[in-house]
Coordinates of C-alpha atoms and ligand atoms in Angstrom, one line a residue:
X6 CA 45.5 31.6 -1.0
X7 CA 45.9 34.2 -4.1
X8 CA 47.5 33.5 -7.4
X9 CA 49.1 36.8 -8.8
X10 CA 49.8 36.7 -12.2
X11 CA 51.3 39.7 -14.7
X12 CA 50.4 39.5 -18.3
X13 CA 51.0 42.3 -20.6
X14 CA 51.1 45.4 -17.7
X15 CA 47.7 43.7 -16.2
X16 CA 47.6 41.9 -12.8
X17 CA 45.8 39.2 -12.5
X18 CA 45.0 38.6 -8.8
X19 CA 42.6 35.1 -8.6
X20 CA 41.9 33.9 -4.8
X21 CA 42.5 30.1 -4.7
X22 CA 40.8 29.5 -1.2
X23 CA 37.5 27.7 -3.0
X24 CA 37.4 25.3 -0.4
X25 CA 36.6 27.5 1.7
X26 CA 34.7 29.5 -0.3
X27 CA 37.3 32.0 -0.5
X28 CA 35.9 34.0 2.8
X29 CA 37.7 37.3 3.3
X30 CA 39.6 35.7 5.9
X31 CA 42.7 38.4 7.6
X32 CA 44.9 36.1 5.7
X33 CA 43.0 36.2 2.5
X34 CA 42.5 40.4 2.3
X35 CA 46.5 40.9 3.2
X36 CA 47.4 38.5 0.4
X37 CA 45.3 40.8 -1.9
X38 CA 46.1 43.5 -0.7
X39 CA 50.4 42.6 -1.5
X40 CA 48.9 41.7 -4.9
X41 CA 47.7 45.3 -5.1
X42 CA 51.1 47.0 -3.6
X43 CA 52.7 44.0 -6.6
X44 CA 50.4 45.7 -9.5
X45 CA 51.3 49.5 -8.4
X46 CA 55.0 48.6 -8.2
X47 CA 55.1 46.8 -11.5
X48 CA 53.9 49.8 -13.1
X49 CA 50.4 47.8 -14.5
X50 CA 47.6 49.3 -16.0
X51 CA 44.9 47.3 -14.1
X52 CA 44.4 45.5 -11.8
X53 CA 41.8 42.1 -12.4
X54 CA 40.5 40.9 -9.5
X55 CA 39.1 36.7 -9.7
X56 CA 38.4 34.1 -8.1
X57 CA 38.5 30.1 -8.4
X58 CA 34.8 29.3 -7.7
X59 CA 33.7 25.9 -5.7
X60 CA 29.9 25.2 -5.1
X61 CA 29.5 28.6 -7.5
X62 CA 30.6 30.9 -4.4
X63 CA 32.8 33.7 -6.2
X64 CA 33.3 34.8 -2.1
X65 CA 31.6 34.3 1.0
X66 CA 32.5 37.7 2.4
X67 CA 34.1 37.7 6.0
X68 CA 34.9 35.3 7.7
X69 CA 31.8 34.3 9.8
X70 CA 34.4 32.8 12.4
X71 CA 36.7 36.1 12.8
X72 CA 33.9 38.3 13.6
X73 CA 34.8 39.4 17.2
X74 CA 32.1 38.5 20.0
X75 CA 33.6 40.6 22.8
X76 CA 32.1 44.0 21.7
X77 CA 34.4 44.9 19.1
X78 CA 33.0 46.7 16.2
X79 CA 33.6 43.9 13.6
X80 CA 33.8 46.4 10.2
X81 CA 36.0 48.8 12.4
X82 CA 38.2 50.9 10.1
X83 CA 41.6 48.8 10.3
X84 CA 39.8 45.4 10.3
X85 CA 41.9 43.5 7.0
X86 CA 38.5 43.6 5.2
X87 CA 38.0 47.2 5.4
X88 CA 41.9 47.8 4.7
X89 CA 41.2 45.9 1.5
X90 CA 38.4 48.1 0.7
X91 CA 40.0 51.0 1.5
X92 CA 43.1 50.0 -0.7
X93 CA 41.0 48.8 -3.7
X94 CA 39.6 52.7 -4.4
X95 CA 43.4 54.1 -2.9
X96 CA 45.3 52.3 -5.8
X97 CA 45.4 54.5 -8.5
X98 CA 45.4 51.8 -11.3
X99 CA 41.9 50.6 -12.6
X100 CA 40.8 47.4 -10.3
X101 CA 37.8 45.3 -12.2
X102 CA 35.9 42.7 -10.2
X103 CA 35.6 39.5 -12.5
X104 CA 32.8 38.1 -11.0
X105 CA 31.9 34.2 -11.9
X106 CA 29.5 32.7 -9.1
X107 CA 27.7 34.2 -6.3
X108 CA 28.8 37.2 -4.1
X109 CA 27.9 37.8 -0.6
X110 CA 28.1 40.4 2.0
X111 CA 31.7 42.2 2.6
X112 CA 32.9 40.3 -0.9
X113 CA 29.6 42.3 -2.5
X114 CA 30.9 45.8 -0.6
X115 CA 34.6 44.6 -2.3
X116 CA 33.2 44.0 -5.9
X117 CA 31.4 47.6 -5.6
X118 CA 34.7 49.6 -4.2
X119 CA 36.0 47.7 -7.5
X120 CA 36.6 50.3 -10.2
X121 CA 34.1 48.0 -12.5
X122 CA 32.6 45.0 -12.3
X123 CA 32.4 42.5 -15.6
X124 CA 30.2 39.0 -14.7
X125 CA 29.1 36.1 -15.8
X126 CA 24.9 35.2 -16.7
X127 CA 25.3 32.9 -13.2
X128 CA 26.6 35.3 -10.8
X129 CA 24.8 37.4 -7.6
X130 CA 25.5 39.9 -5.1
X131 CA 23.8 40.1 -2.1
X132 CA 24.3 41.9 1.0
X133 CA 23.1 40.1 4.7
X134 CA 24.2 41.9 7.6
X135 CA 21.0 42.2 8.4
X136 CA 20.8 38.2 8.6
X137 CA 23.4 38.1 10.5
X138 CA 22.5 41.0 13.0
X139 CA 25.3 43.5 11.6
X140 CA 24.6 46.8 11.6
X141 CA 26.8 47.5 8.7
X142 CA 29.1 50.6 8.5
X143 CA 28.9 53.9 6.9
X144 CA 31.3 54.1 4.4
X145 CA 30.3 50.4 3.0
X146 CA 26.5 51.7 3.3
X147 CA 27.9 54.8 0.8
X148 CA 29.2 52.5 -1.8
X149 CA 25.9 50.9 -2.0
X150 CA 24.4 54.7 -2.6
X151 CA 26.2 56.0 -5.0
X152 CA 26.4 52.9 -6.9
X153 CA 22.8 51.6 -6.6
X154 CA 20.6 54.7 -5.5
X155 CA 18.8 54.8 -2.1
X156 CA 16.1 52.8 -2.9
X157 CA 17.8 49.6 -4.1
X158 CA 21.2 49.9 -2.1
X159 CA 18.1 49.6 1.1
X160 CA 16.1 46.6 -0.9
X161 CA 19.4 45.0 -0.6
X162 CA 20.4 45.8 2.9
X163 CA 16.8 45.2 4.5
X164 CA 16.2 41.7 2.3
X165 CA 19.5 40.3 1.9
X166 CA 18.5 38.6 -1.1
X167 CA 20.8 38.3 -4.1
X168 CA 20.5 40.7 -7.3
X169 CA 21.0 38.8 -10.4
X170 CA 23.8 39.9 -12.7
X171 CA 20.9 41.1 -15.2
X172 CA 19.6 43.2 -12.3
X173 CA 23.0 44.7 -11.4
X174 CA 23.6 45.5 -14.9
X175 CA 20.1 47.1 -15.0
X176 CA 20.9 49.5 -12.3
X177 CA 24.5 50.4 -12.9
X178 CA 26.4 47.8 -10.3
X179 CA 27.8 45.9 -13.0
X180 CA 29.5 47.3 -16.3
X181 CA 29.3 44.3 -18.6
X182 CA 27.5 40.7 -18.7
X183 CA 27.8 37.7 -20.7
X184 CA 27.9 34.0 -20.8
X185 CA 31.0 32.7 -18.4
X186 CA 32.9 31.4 -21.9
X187 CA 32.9 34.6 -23.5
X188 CA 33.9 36.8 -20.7
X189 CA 37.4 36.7 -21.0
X190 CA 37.2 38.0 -24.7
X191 CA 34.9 40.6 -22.9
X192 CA 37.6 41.8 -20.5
X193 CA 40.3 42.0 -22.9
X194 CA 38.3 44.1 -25.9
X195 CA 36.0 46.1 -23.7
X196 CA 38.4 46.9 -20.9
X197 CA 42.4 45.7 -20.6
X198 CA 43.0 46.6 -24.7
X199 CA 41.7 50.4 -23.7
X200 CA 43.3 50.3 -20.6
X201 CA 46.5 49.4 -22.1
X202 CA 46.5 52.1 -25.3
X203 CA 45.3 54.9 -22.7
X204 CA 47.8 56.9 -20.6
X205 CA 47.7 55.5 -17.3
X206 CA 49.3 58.7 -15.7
X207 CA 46.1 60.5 -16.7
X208 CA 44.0 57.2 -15.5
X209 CA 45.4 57.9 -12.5
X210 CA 45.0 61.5 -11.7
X211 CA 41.4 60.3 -12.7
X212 CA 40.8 57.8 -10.7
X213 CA 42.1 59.8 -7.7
X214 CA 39.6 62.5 -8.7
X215 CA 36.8 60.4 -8.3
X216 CA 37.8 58.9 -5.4
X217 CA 38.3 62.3 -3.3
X218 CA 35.1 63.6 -4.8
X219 CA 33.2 60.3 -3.5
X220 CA 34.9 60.5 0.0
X221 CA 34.2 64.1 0.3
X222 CA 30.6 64.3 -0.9
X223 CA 29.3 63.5 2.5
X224 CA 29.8 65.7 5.3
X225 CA 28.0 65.0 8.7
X226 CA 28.5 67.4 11.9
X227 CA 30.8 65.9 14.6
X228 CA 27.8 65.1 16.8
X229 CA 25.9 63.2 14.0
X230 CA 29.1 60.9 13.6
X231 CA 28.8 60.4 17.2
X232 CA 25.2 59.8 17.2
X233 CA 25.6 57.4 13.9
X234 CA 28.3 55.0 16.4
X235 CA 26.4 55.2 19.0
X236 CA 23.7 53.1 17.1
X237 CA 26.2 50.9 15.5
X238 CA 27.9 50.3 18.7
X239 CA 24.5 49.5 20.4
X240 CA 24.0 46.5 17.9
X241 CA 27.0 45.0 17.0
X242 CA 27.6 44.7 21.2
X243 CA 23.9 43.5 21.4
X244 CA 22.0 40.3 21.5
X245 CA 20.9 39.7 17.5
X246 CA 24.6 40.0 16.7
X247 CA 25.8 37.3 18.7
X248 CA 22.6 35.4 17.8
X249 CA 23.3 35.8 14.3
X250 CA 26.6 34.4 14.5
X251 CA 25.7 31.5 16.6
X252 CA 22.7 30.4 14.3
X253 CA 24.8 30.9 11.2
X254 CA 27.7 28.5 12.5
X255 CA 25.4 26.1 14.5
X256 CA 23.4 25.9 11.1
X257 CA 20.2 26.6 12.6
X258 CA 17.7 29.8 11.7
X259 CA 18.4 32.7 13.9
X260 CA 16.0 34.2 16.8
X261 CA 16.3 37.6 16.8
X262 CA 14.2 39.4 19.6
X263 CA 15.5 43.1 20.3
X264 CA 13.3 46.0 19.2
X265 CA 13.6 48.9 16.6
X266 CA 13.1 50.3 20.1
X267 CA 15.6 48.7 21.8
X268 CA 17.9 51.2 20.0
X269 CA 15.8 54.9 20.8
X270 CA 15.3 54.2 24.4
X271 CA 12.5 57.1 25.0
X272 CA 14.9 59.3 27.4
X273 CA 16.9 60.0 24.4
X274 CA 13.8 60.5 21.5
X275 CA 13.5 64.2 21.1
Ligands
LCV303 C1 32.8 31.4 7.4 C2 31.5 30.2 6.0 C3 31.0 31.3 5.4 C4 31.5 32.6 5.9 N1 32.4 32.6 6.9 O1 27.7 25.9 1.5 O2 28.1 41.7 5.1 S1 28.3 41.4 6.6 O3 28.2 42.6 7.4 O4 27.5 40.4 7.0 C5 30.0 40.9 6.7 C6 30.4 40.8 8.2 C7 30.1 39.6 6.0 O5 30.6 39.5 4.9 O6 29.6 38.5 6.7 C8 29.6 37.2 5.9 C9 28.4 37.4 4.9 N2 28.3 36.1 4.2 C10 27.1 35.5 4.0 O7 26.1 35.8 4.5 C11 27.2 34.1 3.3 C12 27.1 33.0 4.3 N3 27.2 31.7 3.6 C13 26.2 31.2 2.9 O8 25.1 31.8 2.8 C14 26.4 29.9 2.2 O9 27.5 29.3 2.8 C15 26.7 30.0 0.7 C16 25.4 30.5 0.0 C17 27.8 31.1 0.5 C18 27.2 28.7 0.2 O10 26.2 27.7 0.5 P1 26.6 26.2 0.4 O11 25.4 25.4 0.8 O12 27.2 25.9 -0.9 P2 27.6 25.8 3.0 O13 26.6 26.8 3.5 O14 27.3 24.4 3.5 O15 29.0 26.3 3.5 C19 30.1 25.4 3.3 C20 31.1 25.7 4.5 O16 31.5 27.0 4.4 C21 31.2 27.7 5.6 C22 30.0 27.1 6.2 O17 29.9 27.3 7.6 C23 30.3 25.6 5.9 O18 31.3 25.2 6.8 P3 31.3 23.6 7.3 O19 31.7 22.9 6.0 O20 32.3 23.6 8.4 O21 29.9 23.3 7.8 N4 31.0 29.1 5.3 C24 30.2 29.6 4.4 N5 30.2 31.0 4.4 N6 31.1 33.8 5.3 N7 32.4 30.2 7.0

């Protein structure tokens, strides 16, 4: 499912799963993440993160089929996805997204826990748990934040429509464009020749900075965490959820019928 290839103290991790639209599959997200464990072992410099496109589709994001249905929340912190995530901004060694095609939900929360993202004129991100009936999770929701601002990072969640790589470059998602043949150039000169002359011990205590000052930025009481599952909980065990899922696979438009209400029942409104 992943090709992982080391060239000059760079690891080139491609998923190879195009035929099925390289979904983020259990299988898929512990292959990358060996290719990550590979890259820190091998002492590289960075880590490049591809992907062999069919139909255009850089990633489908999770696997539609593996989402539980028996109330389990589905982007629970130990799901493979999120373990992917998690070790993405954990590995202290530069990962860049190397984005050719279209991106879509978890893939699009992977590409932004990416260190940088370089793409090509063709590719999108979108985010569609709300298509699906998903009530997202916190720390995926904080990557969209501090990457897009408020107002966009909601624009994506509430539409679910794709940004265009001009777009992400506009707003900050993406660090570098351009046409998908002169990409690779783009990644050596702009990125992996840098990377390479630059001391990675100092990359790393970097990168480790940045990722305890993001993770630490937020603090919420003990009772607004509780109150913040409670909601998630009430959705991803409700109706739209398994409605989404159904209509997706059955290839039909969904029918979602519960209420904004549905989740502030008026006994607990204060
Ligand atoms: C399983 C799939 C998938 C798929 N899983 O080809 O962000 S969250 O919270 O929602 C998170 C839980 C998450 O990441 O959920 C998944 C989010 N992904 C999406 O919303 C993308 C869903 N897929 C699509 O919109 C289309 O498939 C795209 C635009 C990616 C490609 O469209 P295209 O017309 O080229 P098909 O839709 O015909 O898909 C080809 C086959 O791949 C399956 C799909 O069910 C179909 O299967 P069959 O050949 O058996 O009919 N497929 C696509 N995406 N995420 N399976």
């Amino acid at each position: 499912m992943v090709n992982i290839n080391i060239v000059d103290r760079v690891c080139f991790i491609e998923m190879q799963n195009a035929k099925k639209l390289n979904c983020l599959s259990d299988e898929l997200c512990s292959e990358i993440r060996a290719g990550l464990r590979k890259a820190f072992d091998e002492e590289c410099c960075a880590v490049v993160l591809k992907a062999q496109t069919r139909n255009g589709v850089w990633s489908a994001g999770h696997d539609i089929h593996e989402l539980p249905l028996d109330g389990q929340d589905p982007l629970a912190f130990n799901v493979p996805m999120e373990k992917l995530i998690h070790d993405v901004q954990d590995i202290p060694i530069p990962v860049i997204a190397y984005v050719e095609g279209t991106v879509w939900g978890g893939a699009c929360d992977l590409c932004l826990s990416c260190d940088m993202i370089v793409a090509s004129t063709n590719a999108t991100f979108a985010i569609t748990p709300a298509k699906i009936g998903i009530p997202y999770n916190a720390s995926g929701i904080m990557h969209f934040m501090c990457q897009l601002g408020p107002n966009k990072a909601r624009e994506m969640f509430f539409t679910a429509q794709p940004l265009t790589a001009l777009e992400a470059l506009n707003v900050g998602m993406v660090n570098h464009v351009a046409e998908i043949d002169a990409l690779p150039a783009l990644l050596e000169e702009k990125m992996l020749n840098p990377l390479r002359r630059n001391s990675i011990i100092a990359i790393s205590a970097i990168k480790s900075q940045f990722r305890l000052l993001t993770k630490y930025s937020v603090s919420l009481p003990p009772e607004e965490l509780e109150r913040l599952h409670g909601w998630r909980s009430k959705v991803y065990s409700g109706r739209d959820y398994k409605e989404g899922i159904s209509s997706f696979l059955e290839k039909r438009s969904p029918n979602f019928i519960s209420k904004s209400k549905d989740l502030f029942p008026p006994e607990e409104q204060h």
